[in-house]
Coordinates of C-alpha atoms in Angstrom, one line a residue:
X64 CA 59.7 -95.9 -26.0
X65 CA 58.3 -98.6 -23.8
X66 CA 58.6 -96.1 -20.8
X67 CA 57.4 -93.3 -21.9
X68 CA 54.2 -95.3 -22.9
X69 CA 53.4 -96.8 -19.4
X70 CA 54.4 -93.1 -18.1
X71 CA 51.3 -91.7 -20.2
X72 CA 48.8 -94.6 -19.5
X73 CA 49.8 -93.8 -15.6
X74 CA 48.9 -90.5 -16.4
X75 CA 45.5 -91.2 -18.0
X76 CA 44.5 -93.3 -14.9
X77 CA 44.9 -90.4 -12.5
X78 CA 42.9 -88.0 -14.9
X79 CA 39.9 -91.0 -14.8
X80 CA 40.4 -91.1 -11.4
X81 CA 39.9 -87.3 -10.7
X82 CA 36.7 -87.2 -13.1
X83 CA 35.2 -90.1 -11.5
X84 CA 35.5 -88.6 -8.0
X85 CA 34.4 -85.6 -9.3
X86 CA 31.1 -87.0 -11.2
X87 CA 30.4 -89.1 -7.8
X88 CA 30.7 -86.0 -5.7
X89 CA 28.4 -84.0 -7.5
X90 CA 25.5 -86.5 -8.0
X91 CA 25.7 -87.1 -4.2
X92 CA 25.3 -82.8 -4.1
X93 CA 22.6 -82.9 -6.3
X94 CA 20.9 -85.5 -4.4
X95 CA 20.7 -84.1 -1.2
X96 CA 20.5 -80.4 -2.1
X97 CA 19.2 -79.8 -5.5
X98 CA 15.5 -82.0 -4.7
X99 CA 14.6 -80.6 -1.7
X100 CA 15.3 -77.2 -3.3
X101 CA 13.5 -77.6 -6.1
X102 CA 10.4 -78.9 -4.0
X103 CA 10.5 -75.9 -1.6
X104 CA 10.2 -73.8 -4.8
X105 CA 7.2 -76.1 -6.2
X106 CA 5.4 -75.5 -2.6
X107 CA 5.8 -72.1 -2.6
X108 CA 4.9 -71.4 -5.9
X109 CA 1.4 -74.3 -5.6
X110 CA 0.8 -72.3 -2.5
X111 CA -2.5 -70.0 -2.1
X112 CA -0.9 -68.8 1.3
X113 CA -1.1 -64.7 1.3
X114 CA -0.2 -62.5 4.1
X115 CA -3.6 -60.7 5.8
X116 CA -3.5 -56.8 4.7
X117 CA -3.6 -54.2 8.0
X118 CA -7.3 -53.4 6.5
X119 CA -8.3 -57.0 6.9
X120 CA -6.9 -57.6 10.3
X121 CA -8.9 -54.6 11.3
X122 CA -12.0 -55.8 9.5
X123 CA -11.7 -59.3 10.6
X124 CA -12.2 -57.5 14.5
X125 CA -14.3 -55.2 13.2
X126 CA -16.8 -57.8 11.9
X127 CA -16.3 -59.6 15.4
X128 CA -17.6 -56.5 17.2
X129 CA -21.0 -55.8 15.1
X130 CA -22.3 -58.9 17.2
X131 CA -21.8 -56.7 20.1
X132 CA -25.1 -56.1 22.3
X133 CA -24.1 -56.0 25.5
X134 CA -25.1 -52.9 27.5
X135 CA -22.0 -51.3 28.3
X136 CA -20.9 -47.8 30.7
X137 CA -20.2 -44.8 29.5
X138 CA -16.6 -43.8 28.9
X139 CA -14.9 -41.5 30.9
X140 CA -12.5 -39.6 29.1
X141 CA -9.1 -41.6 29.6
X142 CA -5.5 -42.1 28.5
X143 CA -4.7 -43.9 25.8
X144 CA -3.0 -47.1 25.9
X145 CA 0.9 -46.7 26.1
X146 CA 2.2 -47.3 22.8
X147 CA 5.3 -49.9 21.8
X148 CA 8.4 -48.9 20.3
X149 CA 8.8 -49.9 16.3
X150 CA 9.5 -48.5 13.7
X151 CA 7.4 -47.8 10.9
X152 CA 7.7 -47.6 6.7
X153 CA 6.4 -44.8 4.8
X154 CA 7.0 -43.2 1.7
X155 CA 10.1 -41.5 3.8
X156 CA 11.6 -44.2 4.7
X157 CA 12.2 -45.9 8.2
X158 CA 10.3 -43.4 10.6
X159 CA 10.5 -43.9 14.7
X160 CA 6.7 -44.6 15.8
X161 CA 6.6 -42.6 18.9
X162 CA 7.7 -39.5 17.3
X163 CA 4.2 -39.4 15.0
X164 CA 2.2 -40.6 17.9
X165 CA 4.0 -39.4 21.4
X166 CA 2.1 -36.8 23.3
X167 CA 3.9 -33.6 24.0
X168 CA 5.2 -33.4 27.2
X169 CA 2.7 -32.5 30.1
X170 CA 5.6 -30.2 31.9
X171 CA 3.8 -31.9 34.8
X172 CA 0.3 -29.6 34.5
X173 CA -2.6 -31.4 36.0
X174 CA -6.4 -30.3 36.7
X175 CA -7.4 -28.5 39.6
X176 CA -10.7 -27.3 39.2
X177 CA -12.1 -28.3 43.1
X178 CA -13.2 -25.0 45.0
X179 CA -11.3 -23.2 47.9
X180 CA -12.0 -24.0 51.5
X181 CA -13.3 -20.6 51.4
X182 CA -16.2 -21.2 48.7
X183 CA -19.6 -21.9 50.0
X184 CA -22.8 -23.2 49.1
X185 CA -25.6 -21.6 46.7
X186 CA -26.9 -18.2 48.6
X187 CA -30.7 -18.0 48.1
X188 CA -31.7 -17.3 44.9
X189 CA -33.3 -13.7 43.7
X190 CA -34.6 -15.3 40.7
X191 CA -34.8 -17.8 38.0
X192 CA -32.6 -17.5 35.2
X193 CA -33.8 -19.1 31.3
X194 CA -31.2 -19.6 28.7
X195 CA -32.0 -19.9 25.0
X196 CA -28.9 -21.2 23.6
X197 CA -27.5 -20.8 20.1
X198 CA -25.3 -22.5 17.4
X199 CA -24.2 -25.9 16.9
X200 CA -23.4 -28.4 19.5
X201 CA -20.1 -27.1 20.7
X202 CA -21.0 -23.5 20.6
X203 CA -24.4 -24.4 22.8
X204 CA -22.1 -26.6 25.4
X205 CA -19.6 -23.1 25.8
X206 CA -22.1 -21.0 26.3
X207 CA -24.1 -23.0 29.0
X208 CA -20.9 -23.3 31.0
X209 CA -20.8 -19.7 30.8
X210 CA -24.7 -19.8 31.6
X211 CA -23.8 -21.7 35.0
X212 CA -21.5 -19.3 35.8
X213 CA -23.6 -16.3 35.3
X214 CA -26.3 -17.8 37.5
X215 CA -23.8 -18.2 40.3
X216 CA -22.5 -14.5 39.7
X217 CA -26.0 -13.2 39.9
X218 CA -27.8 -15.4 42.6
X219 CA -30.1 -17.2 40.2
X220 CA -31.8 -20.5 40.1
X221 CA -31.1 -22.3 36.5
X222 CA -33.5 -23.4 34.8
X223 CA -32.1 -26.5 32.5
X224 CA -32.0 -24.5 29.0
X225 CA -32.9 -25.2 26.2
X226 CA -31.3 -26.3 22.5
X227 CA -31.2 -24.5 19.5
X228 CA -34.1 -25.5 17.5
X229 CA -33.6 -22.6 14.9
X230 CA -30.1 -22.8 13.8
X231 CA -28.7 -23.9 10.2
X232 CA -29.0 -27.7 11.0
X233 CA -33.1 -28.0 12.3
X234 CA -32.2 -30.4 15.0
X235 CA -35.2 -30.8 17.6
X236 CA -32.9 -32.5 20.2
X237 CA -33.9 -31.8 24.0
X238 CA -31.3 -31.4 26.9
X239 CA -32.1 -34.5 27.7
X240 CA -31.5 -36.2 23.8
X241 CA -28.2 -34.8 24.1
X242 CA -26.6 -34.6 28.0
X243 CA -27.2 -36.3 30.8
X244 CA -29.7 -34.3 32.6
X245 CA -29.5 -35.6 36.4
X246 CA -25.5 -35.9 36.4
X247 CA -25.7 -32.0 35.5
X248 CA -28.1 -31.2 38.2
X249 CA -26.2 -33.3 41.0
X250 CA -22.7 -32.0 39.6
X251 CA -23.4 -28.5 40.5
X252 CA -25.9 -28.6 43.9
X253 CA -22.7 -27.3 45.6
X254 CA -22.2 -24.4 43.3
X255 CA -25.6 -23.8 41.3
X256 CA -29.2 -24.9 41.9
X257 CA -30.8 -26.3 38.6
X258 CA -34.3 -26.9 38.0
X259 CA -35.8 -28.8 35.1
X260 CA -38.7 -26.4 34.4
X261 CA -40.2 -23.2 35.7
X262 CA -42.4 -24.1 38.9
X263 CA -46.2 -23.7 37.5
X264 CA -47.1 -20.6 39.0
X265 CA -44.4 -18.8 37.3
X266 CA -45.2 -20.0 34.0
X267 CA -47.2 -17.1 33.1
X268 CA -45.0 -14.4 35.3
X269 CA -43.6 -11.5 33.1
X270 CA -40.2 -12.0 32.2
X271 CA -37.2 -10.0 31.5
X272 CA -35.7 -11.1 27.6
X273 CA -32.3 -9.4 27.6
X274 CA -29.5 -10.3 25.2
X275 CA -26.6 -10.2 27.8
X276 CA -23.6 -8.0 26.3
X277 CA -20.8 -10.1 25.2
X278 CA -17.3 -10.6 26.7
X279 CA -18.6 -9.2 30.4
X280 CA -16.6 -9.7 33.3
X281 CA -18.4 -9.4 36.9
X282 CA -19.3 -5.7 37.2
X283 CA -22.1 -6.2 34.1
X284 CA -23.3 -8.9 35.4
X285 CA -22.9 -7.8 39.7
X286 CA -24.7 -4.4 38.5
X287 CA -26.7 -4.4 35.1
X288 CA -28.0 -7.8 35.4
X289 CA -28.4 -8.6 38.6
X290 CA -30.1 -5.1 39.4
X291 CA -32.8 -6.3 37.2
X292 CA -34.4 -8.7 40.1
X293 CA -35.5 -5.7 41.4
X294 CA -38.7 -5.6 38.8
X295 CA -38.7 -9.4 37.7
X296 CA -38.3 -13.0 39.1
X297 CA -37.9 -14.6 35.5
X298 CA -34.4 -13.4 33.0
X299 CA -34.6 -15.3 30.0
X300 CA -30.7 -14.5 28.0
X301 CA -31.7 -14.5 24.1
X302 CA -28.2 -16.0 23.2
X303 CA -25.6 -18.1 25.4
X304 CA -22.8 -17.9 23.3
X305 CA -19.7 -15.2 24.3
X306 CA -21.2 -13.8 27.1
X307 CA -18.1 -14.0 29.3
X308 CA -14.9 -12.6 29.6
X309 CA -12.5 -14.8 28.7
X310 CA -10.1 -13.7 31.2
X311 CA -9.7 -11.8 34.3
X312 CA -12.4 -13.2 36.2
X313 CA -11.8 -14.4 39.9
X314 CA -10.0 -17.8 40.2
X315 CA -13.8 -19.6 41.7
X316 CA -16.1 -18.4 38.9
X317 CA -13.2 -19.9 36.0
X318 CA -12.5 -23.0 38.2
X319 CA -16.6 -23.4 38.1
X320 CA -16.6 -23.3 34.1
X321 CA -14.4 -25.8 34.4
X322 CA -16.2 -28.3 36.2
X323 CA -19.0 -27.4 34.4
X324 CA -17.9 -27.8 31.0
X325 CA -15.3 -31.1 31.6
X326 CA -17.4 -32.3 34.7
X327 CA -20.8 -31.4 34.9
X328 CA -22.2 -31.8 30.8
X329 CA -21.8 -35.3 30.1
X330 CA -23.4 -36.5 26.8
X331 CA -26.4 -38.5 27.5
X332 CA -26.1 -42.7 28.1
X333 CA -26.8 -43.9 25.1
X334 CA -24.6 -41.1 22.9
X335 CA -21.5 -42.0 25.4
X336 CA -22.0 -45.5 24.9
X337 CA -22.5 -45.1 20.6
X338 CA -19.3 -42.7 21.0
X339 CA -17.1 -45.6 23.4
X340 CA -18.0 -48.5 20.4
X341 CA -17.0 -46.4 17.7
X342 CA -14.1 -45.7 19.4
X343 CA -13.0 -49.5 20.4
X344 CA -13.6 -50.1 16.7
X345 CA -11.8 -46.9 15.5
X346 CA -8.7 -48.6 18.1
X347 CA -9.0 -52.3 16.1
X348 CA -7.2 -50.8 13.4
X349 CA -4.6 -49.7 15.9
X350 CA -3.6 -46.0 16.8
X351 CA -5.3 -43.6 14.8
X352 CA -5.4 -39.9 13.6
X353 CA -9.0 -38.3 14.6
X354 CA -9.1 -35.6 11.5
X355 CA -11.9 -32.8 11.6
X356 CA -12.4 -32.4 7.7
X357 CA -14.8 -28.9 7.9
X358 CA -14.7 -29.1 4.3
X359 CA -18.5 -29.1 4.3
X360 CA -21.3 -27.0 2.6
X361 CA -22.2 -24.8 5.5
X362 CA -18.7 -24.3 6.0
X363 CA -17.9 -23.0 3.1
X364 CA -20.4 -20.7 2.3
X365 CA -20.5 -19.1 5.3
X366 CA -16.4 -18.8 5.1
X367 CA -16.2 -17.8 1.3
X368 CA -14.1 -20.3 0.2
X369 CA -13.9 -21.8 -3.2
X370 CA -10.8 -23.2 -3.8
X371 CA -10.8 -26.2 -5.4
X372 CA -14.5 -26.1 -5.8
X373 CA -16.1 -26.1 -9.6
X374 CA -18.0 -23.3 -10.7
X375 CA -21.6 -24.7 -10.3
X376 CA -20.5 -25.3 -6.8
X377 CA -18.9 -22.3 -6.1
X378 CA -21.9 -20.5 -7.4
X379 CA -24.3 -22.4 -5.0
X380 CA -22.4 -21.9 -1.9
X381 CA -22.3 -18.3 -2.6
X382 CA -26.0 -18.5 -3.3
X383 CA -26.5 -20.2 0.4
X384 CA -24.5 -17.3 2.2
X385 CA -26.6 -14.3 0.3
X386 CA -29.6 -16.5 1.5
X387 CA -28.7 -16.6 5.1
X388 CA -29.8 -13.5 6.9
X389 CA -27.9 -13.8 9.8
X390 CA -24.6 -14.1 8.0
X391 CA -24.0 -10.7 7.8
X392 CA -20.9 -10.9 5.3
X393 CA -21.9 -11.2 2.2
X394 CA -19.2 -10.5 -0.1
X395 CA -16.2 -12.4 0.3
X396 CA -12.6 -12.5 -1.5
X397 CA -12.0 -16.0 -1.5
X398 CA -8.5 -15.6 -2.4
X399 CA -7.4 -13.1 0.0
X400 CA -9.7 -15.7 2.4
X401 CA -7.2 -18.5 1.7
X402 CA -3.9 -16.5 1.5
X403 CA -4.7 -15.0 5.3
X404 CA -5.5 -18.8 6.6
X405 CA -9.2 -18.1 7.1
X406 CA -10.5 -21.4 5.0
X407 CA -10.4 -25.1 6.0
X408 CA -8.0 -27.4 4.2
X409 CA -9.1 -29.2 1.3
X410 CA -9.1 -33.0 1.5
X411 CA -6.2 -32.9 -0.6
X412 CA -4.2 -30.1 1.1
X413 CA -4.6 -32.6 3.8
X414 CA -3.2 -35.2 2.4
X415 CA -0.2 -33.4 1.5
X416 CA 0.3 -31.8 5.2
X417 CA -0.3 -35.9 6.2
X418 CA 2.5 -37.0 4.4
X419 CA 4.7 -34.3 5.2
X420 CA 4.4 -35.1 9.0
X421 CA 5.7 -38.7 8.1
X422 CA 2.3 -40.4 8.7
X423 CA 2.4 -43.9 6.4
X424 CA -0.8 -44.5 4.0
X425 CA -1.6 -47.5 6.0
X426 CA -2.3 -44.9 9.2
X427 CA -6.2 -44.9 10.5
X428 CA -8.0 -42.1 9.9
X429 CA -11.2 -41.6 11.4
X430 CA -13.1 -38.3 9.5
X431 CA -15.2 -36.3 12.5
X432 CA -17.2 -34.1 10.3
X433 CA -20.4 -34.4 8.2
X434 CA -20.9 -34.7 4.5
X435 CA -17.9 -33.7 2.9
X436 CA -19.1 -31.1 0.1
X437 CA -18.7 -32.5 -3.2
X438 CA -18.3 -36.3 -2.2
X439 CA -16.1 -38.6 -3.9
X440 CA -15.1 -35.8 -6.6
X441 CA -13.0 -34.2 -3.6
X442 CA -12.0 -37.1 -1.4
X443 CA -10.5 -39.2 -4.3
X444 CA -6.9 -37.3 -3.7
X445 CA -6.8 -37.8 0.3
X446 CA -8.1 -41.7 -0.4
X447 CA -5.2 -42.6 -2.7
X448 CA -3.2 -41.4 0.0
X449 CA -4.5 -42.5 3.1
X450 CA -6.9 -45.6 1.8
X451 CA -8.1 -46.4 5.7
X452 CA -10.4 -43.6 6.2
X453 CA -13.3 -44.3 8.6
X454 CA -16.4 -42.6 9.6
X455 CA -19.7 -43.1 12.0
X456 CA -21.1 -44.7 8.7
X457 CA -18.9 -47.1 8.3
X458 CA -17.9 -48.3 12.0
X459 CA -21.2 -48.6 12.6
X460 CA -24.6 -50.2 11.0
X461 CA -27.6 -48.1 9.7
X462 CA -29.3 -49.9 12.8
X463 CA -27.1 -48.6 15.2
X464 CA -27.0 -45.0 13.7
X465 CA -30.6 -44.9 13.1
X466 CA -31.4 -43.3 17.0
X467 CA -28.9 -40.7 15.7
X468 CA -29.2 -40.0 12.4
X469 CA -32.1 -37.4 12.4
X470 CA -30.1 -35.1 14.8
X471 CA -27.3 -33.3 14.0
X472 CA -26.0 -32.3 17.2
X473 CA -26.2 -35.8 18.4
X474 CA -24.3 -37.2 15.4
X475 CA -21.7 -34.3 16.4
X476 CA -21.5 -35.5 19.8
X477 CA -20.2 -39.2 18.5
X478 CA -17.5 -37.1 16.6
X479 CA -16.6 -35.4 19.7
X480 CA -15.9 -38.1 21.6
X481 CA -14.1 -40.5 18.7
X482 CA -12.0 -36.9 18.6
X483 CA -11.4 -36.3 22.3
X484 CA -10.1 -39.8 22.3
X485 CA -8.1 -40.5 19.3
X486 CA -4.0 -40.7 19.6
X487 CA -3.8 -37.5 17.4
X488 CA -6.4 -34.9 16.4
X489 CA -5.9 -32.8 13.9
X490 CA -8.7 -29.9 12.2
X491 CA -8.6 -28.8 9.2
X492 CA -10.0 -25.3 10.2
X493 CA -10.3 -23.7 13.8
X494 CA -14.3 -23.6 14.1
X495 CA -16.2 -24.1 17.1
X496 CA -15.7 -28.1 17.3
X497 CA -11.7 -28.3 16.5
X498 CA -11.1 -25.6 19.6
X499 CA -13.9 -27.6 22.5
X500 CA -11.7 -30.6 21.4
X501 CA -8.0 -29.1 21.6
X502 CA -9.5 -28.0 25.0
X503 CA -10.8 -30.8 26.1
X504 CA -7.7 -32.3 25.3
X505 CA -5.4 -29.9 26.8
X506 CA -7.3 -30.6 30.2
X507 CA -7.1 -34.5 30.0
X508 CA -3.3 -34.3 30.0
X509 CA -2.1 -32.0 26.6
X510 CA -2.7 -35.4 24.2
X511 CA -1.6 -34.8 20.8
X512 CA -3.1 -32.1 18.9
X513 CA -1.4 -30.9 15.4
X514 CA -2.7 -27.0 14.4
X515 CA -1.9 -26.7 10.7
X516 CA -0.3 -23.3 10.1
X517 CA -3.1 -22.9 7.3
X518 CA -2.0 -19.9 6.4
X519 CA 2.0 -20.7 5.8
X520 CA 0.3 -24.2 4.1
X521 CA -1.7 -22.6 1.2
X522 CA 1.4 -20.7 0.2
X523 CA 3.2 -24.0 -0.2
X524 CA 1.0 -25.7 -1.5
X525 CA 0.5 -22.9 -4.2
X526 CA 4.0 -23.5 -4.8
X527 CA 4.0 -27.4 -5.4
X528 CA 0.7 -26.3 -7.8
X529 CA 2.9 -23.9 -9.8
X530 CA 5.3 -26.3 -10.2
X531 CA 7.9 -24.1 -8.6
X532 CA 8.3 -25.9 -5.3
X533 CA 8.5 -30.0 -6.0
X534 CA 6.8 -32.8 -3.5
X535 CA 9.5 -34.2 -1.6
X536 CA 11.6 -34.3 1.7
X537 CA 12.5 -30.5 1.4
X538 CA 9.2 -29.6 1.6
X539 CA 8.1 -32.2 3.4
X540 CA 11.2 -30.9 6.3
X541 CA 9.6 -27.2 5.8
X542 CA 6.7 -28.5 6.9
X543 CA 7.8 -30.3 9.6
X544 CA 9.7 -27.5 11.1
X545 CA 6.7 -25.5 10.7
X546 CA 4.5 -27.2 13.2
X547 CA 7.1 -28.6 16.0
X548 CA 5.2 -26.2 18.7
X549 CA 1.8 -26.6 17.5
X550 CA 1.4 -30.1 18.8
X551 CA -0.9 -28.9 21.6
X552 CA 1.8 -28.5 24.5
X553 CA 1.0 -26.8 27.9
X554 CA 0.7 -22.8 27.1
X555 CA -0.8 -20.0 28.7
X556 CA -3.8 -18.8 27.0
X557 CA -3.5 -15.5 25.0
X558 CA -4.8 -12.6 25.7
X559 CA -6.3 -9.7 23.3
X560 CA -4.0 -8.9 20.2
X561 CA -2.1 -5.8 20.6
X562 CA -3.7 -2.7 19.4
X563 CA -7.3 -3.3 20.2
X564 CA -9.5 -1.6 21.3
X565 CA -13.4 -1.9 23.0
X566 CA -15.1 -4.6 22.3
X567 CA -12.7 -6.1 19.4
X568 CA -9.9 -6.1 21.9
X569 CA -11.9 -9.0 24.2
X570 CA -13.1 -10.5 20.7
X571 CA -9.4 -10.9 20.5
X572 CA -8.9 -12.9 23.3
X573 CA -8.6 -16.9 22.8
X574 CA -11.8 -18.2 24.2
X575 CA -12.1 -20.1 27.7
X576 CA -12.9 -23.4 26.5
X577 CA -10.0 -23.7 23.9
X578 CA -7.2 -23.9 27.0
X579 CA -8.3 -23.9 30.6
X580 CA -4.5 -22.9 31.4
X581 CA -3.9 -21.1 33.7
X582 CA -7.1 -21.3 35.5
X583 CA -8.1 -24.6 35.6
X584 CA -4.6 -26.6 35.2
X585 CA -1.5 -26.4 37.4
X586 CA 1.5 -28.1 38.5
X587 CA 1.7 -31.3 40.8
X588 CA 4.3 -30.0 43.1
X589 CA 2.9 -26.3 43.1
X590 CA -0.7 -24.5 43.1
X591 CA 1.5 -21.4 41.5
X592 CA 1.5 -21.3 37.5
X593 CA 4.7 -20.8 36.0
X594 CA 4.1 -18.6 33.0
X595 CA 7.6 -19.1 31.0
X596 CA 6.6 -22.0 28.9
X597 CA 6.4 -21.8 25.2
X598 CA 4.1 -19.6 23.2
X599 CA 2.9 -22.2 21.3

């Protein structure tokens, strides 16, 4: 009895022992862990600390940069910074950065616009040739090119021509408000003599007005035109736009547009200096998508399209085209307008196609176009997406957009260059501005330029409307495989479609200025143009 007594009281002791240690070790645990947890949680829970948004780091550079006075140079069109390698989270998931911003490949095509060894100076001119041109800003710059040409083709002295004053948008801009006037003289002594104004004595001479038949190649212009020096010294073309042949042309007068157009017509100083701030500040938010939204009122009446418009405005873009006497079509189908591809892109079809391509909401998007027709009521869907949308309004103060403001083909002129620069471009229609700028891209090395398939786009958007197609990665891969070769890669231009006939058939043709291959590009290690590349 005694035994088994002391054998249980040993017993007890051990258990003590065991809980004691136990207790000991874990108030030494919770003195060294458990407090200087619970204070890290107090700190960060006290703390005011938040993380600056993208949109504010870009603000906060942005603000830095209104201060800016310094008189600066004009940029010359160059490359784009190279860009790091990261990856980047969207609404897809993990997406590789350079595949939504890497160029397509150059396939080694470079500019070579100088003249042969065998091309020689300005012969003496028979005459002095006046151009009136017509159309907005990039339909005037294409058809002064074609303008310079002429005079060389027909021995003429140029006189510097003059804007449209007429047109839809009332702008009273001079050459000289809108391109640098002595660069374009100086640019083309070797090739065409330009004056500034008639010499005095002529100023009263009879002149020849003759609208110049469109798409002409050299025989027109060698015979018709040129024979007309015989009974005047002064030609004065009514219209500049389309008055040459697209292609075959000799290889001098083609390389000659070129340098006109991408050499020769600089904007004026203080428009290239405006277009090289907006573009520093469009760059502070980091790479960014240039987007040509022709979703405006002109657009659309002269087009026909309605969709997504209300009635009343429907109704009074109709009532704008029927008012318009040189629109010449007046009733339009806009249905069988949008099912054929021939309307721009709402904002919100745009959004869609945006983040189909993989493109994140936090993405700058800078919006080269004028008032968007409707406002807010029609930009609310492409916001929510894409919140970091910028314009000339808001990079820049009223004060610095006052000079500006008044002229439309001015304010055009800062889209153009914010476009020709930006690390993507996409339009949203193919008007007269989204094809100067593909061009003017394809020529400064093929950057990035995404052509929505409009046309195979309404019909899937249609779908996702109807509720029979849903929003989602199988759409968004359609859409995706849909524009893999329409990313603005080297490509000879087309020629007429198939079938046509007269003057249709060179109406047909893609226009100079929207790819200047093969004329006015070719390969580093050969003069020779290898036409197998892509068709797209």
């Amino acid at each position: 009895m005694q035994r088994r007594r002391l054998i249980s009281l040993a017993f007890l002791r051990k258990v003590l022992t065991y809980a004691i240690c136990a207790i000991s070790l874990l108030a030494l645990l919770s003195f060294h862990i458990f407090p200087s947890s619970n204070k890290l949680s107090s700190s960060l829970s006290d703390s005011s600390y938040k993380l600056p948004s993208q949109r504010e780091i870009g603000h906060q550079r942005w603000s830095s940069e209104l201060s800016w006075t310094q008189e600066f140079s004009p940029p010359q069109f160059t490359k784009a910074p190279p860009k790091k390698s990261q990856k980047l989270i969207s609404g897809r998931g993990i997406l590789d950065f350079n595949k939504l911003w890497k160029p397509p490949p150059t396939r080694d095509f470079v500019p070579c616009v100088e003249p042969s060894q065998d091309y020689s100076p300005p012969t003496e001119s028979r005459g002095y040739l006046l151009v009136h041109t017509n159309g907005g800003l990039n339909q005037m710059r294409a058809g002064i090119c074609d303008m310079v040409a002429v005079a060389r083709i027909i021995n003429a002295t140029l006189v510097i021509p003059e804007l449209d004053k007429r047109s839809f948008w009332q702008d009273t801009s001079n050459f000289s408000d809108v391109f640098d006037e002595e660069h374009f003289i100086n640019s083309l002594a070797n090739d065409v003599k330009v004056i500034k104004r008639l010499p005095k004595e002529l100023a009263t001479a009879t002149r020849a007005v003759k609208q110049f038949k469109s798409w002409s190649g050299m025989d027109y212009y060698q015979g018709e035109i040129a024979g007309m020096w015989d009974d005047y010294q002064i030609i004065r073309a009514a219209k500049s736009d389309s008055r040459l042949a697209n292609n075959n042309l000799p290889p001098e007068i083609q390389k000659l547009r070129c340098r006109a157009l991408y050499e020769a017509l600089r904007f004026s100083c203080r428009i290239e200096a405006m277009g090289k701030l907006l573009v520093e500040r469009m760059r502070s938010y980091g790479p960014y998508i240039a987007l040509h939204l022709r979703y405006e009122k002109d657009m659309l009446a002269f087009s026909g399209c309605t969709h997504g418009l209300s009635q009343a405005e429907a109704d009074e873009v109709t009532t704008i085209r029927e008012n318009t006497a040189y629109w010449k079509v007046k009733e339009i189908d806009s249905k069988e307008q949008r099912a054929k591809g021939y309307c721009p892109l709402t904002p919100k079809e745009v959004g869609m196609f945006l983040t189909s391509l993989g493109y994140p909401s936090t993405t700058p998007i800078y919006i080269a176009a004028g008032e968007i027709y409707g406002g807010d009521s029609h930009m609310a869907d492409l916001l929510s997406r894409f919140p970091l949308l910028m314009s000339k309004e808001k990079l820049a103060s009223v004060e610095e957009l006052e000079p500006f403001t008044p002229h439309a083909s001015q304010m055009a002129a800062l889209d153009y260059i914010v476009s020709v620069e930006s690390d993507v471009f996409i339009p949203s229609y193919s008007g007269n501005m989204a094809r100067a700028v593909e061009g003017h891209r394809r020529f400064l090395g093929h950057r990035k330029t995404i052509s929505p398939d409009r046309k195979a786009l309404v019909h899937l958007f249609d779908r996702v409307e109807r509720g029979t197609l849903k929003e989602g990665k199988g759409l968004y891969d359609r859409i995706i495989e849909i524009h893999k070769k329409r990313q603005g890669s080297p490509r000879k231009r087309k020629g007429p479609i198939s079938g046509t006939r007269g003057t249709e058939r060179f109406r047909s043709e893609e226009a100079f200025y929207v790819n200047p291959l093969p004329d006015c590009l070719c390969r580093k290690e050969s003069p020779s143009i290898n036409t197998s590349y892509s068709s797209r």
